[in-house]
PDB file of C-alpha atoms and ligand atoms in Angstrom:
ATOM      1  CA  UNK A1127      55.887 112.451 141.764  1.00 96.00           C
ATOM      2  CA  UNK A1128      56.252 108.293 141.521  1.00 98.00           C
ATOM      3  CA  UNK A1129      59.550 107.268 141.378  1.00 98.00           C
ATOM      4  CA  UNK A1130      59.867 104.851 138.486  1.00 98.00           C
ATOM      5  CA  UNK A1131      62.813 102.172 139.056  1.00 98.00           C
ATOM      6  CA  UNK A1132      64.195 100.490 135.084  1.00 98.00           C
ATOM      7  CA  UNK A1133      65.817  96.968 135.127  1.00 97.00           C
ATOM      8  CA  UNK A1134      68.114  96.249 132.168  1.00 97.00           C
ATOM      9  CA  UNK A1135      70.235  93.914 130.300  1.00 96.00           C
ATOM     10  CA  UNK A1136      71.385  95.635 127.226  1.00 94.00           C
ATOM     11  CA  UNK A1137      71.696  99.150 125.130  1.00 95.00           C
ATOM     12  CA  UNK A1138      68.418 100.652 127.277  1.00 97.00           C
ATOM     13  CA  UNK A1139      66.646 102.410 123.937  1.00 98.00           C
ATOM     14  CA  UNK A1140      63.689 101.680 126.200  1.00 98.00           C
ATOM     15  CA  UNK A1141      65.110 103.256 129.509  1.00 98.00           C
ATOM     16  CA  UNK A1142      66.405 106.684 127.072  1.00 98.00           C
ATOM     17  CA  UNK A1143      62.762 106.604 125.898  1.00 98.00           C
ATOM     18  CA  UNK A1144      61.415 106.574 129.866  1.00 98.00           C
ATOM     19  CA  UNK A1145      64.406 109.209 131.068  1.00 98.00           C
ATOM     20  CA  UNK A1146      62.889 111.613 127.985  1.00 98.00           C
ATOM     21  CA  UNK A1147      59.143 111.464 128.836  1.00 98.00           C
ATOM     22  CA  UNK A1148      59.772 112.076 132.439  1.00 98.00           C
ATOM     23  CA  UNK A1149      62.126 115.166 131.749  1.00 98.00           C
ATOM     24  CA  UNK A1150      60.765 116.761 129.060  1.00 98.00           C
ATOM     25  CA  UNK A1151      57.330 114.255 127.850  1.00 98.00           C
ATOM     26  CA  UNK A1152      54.117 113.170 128.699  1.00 98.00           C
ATOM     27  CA  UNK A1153      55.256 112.132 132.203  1.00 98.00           C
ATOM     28  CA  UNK A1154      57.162 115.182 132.806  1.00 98.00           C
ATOM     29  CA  UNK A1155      55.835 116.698 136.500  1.00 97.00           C
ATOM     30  CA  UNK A1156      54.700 112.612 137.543  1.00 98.00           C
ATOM     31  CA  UNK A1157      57.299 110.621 137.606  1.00 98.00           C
ATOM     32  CA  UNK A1158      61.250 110.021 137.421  1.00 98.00           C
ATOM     33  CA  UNK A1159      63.533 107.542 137.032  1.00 98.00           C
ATOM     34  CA  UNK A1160      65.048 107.227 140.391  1.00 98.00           C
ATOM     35  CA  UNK A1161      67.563 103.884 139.734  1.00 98.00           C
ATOM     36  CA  UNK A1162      68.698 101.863 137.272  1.00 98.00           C
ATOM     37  CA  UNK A1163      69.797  98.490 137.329  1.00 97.00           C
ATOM     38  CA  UNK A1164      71.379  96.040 135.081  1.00 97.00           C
ATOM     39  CA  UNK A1165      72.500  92.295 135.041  1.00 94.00           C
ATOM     40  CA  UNK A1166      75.152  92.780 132.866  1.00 96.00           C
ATOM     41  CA  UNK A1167      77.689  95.061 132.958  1.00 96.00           C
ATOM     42  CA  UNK A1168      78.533  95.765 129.705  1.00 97.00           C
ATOM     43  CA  UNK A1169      74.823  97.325 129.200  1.00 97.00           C
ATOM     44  CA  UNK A1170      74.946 100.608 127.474  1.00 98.00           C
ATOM     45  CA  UNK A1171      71.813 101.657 129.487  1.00 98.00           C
ATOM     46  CA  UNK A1172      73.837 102.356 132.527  1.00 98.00           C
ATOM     47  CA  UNK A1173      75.970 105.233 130.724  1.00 98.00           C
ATOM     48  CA  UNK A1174      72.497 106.390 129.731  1.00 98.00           C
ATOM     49  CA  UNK A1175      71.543 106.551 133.046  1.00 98.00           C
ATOM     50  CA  UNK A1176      74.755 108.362 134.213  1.00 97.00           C
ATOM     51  CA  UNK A1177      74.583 111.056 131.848  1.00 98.00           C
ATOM     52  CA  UNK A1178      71.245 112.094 133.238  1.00 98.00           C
ATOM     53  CA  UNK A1179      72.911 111.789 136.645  1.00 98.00           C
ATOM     54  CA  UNK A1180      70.408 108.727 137.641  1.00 98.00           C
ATOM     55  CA  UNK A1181      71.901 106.237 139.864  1.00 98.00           C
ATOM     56  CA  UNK A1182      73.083 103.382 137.888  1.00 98.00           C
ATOM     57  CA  UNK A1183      73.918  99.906 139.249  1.00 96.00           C
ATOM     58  CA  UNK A1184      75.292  96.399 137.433  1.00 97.00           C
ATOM     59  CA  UNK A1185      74.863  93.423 140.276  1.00 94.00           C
ATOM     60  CA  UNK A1186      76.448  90.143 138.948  1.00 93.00           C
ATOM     61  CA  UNK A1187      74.017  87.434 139.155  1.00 90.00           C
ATOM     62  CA  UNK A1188      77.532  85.234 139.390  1.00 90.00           C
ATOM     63  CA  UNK A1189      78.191  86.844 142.681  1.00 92.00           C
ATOM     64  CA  UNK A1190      74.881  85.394 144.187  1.00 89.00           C
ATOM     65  CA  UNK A1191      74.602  81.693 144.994  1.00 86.00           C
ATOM     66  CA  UNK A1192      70.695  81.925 144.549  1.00 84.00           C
ATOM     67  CA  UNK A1193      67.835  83.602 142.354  1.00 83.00           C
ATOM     68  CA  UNK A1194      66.604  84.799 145.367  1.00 84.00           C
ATOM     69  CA  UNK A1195      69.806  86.135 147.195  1.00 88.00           C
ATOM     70  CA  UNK A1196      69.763  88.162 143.584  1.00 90.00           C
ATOM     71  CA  UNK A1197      66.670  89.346 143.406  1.00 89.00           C
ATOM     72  CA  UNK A1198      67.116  90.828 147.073  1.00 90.00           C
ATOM     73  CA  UNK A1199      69.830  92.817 146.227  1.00 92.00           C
ATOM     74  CA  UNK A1200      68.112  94.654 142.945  1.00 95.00           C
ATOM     75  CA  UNK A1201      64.790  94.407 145.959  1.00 95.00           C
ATOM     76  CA  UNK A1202      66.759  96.547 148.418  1.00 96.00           C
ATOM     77  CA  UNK A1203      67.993  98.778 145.864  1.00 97.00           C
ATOM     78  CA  UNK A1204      64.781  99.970 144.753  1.00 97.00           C
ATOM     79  CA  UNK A1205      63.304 100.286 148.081  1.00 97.00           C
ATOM     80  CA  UNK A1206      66.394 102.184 148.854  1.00 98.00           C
ATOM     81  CA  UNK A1207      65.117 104.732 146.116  1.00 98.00           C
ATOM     82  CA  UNK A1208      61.540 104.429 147.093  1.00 98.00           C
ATOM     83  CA  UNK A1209      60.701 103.167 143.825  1.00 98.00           C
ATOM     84  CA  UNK A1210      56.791 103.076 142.815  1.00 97.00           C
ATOM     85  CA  UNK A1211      57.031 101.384 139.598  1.00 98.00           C
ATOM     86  CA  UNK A1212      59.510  98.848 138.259  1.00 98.00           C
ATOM     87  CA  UNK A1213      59.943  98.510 134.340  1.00 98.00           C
ATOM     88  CA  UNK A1214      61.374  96.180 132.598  1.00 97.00           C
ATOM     89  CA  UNK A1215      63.203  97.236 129.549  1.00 98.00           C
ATOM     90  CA  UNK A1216      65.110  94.665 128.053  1.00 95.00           C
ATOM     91  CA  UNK A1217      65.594  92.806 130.873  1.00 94.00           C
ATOM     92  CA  UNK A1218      66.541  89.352 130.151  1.00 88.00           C
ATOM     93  CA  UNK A1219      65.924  87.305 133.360  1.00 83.00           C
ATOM     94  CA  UNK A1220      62.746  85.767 134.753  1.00 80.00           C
ATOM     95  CA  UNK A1221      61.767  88.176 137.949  1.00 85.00           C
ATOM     96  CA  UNK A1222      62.593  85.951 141.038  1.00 85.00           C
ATOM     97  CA  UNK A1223      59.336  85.647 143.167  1.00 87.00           C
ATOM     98  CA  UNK A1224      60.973  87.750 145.989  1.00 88.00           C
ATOM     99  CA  UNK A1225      60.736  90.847 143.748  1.00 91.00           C
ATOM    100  CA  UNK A1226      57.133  89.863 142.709  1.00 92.00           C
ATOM    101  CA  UNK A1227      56.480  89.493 146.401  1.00 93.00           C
ATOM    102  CA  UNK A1228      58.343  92.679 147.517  1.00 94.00           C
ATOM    103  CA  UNK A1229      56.861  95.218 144.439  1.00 95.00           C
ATOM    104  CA  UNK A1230      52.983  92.917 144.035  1.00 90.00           C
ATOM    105  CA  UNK A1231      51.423  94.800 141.346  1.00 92.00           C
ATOM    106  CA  UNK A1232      54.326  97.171 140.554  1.00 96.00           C
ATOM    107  CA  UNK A1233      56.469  95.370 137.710  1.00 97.00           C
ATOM    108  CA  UNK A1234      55.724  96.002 134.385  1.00 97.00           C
ATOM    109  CA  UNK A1235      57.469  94.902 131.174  1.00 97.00           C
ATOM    110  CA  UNK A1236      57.609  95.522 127.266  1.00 98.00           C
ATOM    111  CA  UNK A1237      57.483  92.446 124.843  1.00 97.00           C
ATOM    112  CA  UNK A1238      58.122  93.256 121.293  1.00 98.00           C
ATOM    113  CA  UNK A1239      55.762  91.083 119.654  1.00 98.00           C
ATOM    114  CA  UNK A1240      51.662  91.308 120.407  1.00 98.00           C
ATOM    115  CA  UNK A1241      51.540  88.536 123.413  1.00 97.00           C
ATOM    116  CA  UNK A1242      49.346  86.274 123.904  1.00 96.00           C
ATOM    117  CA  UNK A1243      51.547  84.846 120.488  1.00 97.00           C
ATOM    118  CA  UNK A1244      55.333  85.112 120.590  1.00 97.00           C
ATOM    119  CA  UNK A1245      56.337  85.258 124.388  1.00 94.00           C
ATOM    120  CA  UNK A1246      57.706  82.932 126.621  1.00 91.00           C
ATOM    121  CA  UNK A1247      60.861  81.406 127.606  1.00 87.00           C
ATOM    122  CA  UNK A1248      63.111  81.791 124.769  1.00 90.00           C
ATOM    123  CA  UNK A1249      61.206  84.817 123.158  1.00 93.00           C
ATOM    124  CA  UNK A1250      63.403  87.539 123.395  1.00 91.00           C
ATOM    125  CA  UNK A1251      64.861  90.206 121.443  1.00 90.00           C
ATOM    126  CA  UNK A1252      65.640  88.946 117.555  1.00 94.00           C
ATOM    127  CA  UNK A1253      64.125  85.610 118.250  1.00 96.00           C
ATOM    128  CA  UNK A1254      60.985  87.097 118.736  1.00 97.00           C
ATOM    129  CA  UNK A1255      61.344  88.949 115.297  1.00 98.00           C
ATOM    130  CA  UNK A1256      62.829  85.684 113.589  1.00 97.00           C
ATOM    131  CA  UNK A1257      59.519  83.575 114.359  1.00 97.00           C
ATOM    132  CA  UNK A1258      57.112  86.553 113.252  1.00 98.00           C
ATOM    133  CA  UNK A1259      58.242  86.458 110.147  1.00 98.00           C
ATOM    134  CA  UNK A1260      59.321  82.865 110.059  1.00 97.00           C
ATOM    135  CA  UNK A1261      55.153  82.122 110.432  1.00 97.00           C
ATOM    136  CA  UNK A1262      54.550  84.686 107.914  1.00 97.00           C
ATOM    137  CA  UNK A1263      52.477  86.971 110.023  1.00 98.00           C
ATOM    138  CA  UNK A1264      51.637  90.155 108.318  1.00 97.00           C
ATOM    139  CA  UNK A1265      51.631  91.972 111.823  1.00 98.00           C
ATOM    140  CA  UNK A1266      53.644  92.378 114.858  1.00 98.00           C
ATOM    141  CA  UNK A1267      53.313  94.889 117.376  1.00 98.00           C
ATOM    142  CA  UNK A1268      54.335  95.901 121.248  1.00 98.00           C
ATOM    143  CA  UNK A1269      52.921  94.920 124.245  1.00 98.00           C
ATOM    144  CA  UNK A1270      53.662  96.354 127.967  1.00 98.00           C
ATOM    145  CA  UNK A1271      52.067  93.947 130.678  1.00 98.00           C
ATOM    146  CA  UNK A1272      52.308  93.303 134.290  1.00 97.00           C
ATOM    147  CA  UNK A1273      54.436  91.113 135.494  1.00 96.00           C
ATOM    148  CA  UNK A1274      54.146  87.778 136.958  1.00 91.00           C
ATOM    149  CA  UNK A1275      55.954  84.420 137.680  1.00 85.00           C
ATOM    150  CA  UNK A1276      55.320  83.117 134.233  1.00 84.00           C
ATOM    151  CA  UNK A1277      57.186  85.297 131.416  1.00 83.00           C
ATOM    152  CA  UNK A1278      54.803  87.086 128.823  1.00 87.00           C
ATOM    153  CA  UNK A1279      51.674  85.974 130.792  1.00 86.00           C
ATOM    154  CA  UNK A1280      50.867  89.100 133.072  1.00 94.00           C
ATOM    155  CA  UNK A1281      47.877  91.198 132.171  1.00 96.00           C
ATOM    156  CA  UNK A1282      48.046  93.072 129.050  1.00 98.00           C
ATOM    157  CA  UNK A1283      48.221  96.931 129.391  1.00 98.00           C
ATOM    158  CA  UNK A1284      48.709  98.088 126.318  1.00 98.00           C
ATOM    159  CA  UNK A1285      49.198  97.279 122.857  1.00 98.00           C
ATOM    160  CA  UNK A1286      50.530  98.748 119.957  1.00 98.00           C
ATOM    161  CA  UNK A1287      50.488  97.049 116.032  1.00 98.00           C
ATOM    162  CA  UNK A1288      53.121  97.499 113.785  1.00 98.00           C
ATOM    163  CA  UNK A1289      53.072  95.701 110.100  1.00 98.00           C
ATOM    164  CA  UNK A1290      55.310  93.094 108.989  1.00 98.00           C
ATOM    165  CA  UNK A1291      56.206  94.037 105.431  1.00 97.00           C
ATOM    166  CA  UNK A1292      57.085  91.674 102.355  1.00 93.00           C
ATOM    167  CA  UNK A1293      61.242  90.514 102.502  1.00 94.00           C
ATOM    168  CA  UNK A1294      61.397  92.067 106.199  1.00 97.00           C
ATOM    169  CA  UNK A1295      64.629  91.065 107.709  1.00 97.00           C
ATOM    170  CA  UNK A1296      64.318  90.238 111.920  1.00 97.00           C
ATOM    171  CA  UNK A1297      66.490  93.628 112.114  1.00 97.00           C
ATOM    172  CA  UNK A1298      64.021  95.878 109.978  1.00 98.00           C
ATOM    173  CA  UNK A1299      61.170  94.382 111.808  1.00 98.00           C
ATOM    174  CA  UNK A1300      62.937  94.737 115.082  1.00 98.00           C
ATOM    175  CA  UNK A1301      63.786  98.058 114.173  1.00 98.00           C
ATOM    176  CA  UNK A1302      60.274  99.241 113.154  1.00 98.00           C
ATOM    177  CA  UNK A1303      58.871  97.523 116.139  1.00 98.00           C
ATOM    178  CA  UNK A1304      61.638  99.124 118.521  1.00 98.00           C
ATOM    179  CA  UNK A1305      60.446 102.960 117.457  1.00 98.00           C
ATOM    180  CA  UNK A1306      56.540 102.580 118.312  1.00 98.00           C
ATOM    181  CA  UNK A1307      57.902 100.751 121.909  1.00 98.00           C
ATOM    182  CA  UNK A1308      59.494 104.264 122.250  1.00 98.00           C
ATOM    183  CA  UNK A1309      56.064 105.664 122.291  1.00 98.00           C
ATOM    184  CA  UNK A1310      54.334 102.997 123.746  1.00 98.00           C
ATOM    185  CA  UNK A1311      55.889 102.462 127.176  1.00 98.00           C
ATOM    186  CA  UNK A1312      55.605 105.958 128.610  1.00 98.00           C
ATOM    187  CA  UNK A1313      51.721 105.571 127.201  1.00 98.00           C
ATOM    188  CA  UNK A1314      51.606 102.430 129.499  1.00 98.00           C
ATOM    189  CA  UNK A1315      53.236 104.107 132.241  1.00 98.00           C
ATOM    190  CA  UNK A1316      51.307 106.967 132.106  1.00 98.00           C
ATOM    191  CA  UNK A1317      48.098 105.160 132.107  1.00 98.00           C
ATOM    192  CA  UNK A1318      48.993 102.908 134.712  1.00 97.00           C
ATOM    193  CA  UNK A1319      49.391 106.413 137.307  1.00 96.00           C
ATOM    194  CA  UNK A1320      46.117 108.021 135.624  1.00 94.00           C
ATOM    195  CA  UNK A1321      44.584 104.622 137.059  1.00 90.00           C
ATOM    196  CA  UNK A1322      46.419 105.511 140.589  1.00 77.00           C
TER     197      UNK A1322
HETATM  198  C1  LIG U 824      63.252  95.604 123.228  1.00 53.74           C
HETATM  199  O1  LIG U 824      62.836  95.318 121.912  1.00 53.74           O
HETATM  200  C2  LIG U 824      62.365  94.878 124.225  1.00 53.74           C
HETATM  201  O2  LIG U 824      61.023  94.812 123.843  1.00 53.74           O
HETATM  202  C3  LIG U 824      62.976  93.512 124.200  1.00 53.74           C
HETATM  203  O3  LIG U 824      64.364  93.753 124.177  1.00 53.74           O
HETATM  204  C4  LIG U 824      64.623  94.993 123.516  1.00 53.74           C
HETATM  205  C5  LIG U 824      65.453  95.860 124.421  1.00 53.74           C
HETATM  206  O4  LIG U 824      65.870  97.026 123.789  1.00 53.74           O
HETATM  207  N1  LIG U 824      62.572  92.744 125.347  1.00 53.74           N
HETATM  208  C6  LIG U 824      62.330  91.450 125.323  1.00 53.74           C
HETATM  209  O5  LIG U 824      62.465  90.755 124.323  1.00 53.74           O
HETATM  210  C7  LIG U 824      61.874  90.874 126.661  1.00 53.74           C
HETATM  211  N2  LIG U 824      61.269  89.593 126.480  1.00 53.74           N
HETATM  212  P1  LIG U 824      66.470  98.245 124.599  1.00 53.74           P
HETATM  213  O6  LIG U 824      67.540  97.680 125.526  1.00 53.74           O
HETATM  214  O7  LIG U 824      67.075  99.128 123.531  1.00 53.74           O
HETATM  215  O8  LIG U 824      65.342  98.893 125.344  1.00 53.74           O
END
C-alpha cells in the first residue's frame, strides 16, 4: 500500500477525486491518502480531508521567513506520514527545491490545459482557460506530469483532450476540463505504481 501525500490551495475537487479511487476506485487495495496539506487556510480541501478522517494541515507560508524554511515544514510532514507519492492538486506555489530534493522523482502535478502550450508562471486555474479560448483553440485537455524546478516543464505522464466548443465561457471550459481531471489523475497515479 503507497501512501499518497496531496498538496492544496483551494476547494480540492482533485484531492475528493484521489480520496474516492483509493477507497472505493481503481486504486482501492494500493494506495491512500495519508496527509493533506494546504497553503491557505481557507481551502475547502482540508474539510474534505477531515471527513474521511485524513490528517489535514494549513502551514502559513507568512509564518516562514524563507521558501525553504516552508518547504521543510510541508517536507517533514510527509515524511512524518511516510508518504510515497506527492500530488499536486491545485496547488498554487512553485515546489521549493528542498521538497524536489527531499521526494526526487515523487511529485507529480495536474495542469488543466495540454502542456507543452498553456503552462508556466501565471498559468493557473481560469487563466489557463481564458487564453485557450482567447487563441481560439478548438481543444484543451489535462495533463499530470512530474514535477520539477520549472512549473509545467516536468515529464508528461499523461494526457487527456477535452474540446473547446463554439461561445465557451473560461467557466464551461474549466468546468468540462475539471470532470475528465477527475478521471485522469488516479489513471496517472495508478500508472505511475504499475511502473513501480
Ligand atoms: C484544477 O483545474 C487544476 O488543474 C488547477 O487548479 C484546479 C484545482 O481544482 N491547477 C493549476 O492550474 C496548477 N497550475 P481543485 O482544487 O478543485 O482540485
Amino acid at each position: 500500500m503507497k501512501n499518497i501525500g496531496v498538496l492544496i490551495s483551494g476547494g480540492g475537487s482533485n484531492l475528493q477525486a484521489i480520496i474516492d479511487a483509493c477507497e472505493s476506485g481503481i486504486l482501492k487495495g494500493l494506495a491512500r491518502v495519508a496527509v493533506v496539506v494546504s497553503n491557505r487556510a481557507d481551502a475547502y480541501g482540508l474539510e474534505r480531508a477531515e471527513k474521511h478522517k485524513i490528517p489535514a494541515f494549513f502551514f502559513n507560508p507568512r509564518d516562514f521567513n524563507a521558501n525553504s524554511a516552508y518547504c521543510s515544514m510541508i517536507s517533514g510532514e510527509l515524511r512524518k506520514h511516510k508518504v510515497d507519492i506527492v500530488c499536486l492538486a491545485g496547488y498554487m506555489s512553485l515546489i521549493d527545491p528542498c521538497l524536489l530534493n527531499d521526494f526526487k522523482n515523487k511529485i507529480i502535478n495536474i495542469h488543466p490545459a495540454l502542456l507543452p502550450k498553456y503552462g508556466g508562471k501565471g498559468m493557473y486555474g481560469h487563466h489557463v482557460h481564458k487564453a485557450v479560448i482567447a487563441a481560439g483553440e478548438s481543444e484543451s485537455g489535462v495533463t499530470v506530469h512530474w514535477v520539477n524546478e520549472v512549473y509545467d516543464s516536468g515529464e508528461i505522464i499523461l494526457q487527456r483532450k477535452v474540446p473547446v466548443l463554439i461561445n465557451d465561457t473560461p467557466e464551461e471550459l474549466a468546468a468540462r476540463v475539471l470532470a475528465v481531471e477527475h478521471i485522469a489523475y488516479p489513471e496517472a497515479i495508478l500508472k505511475i505504481l504499475k511502473q513501480g
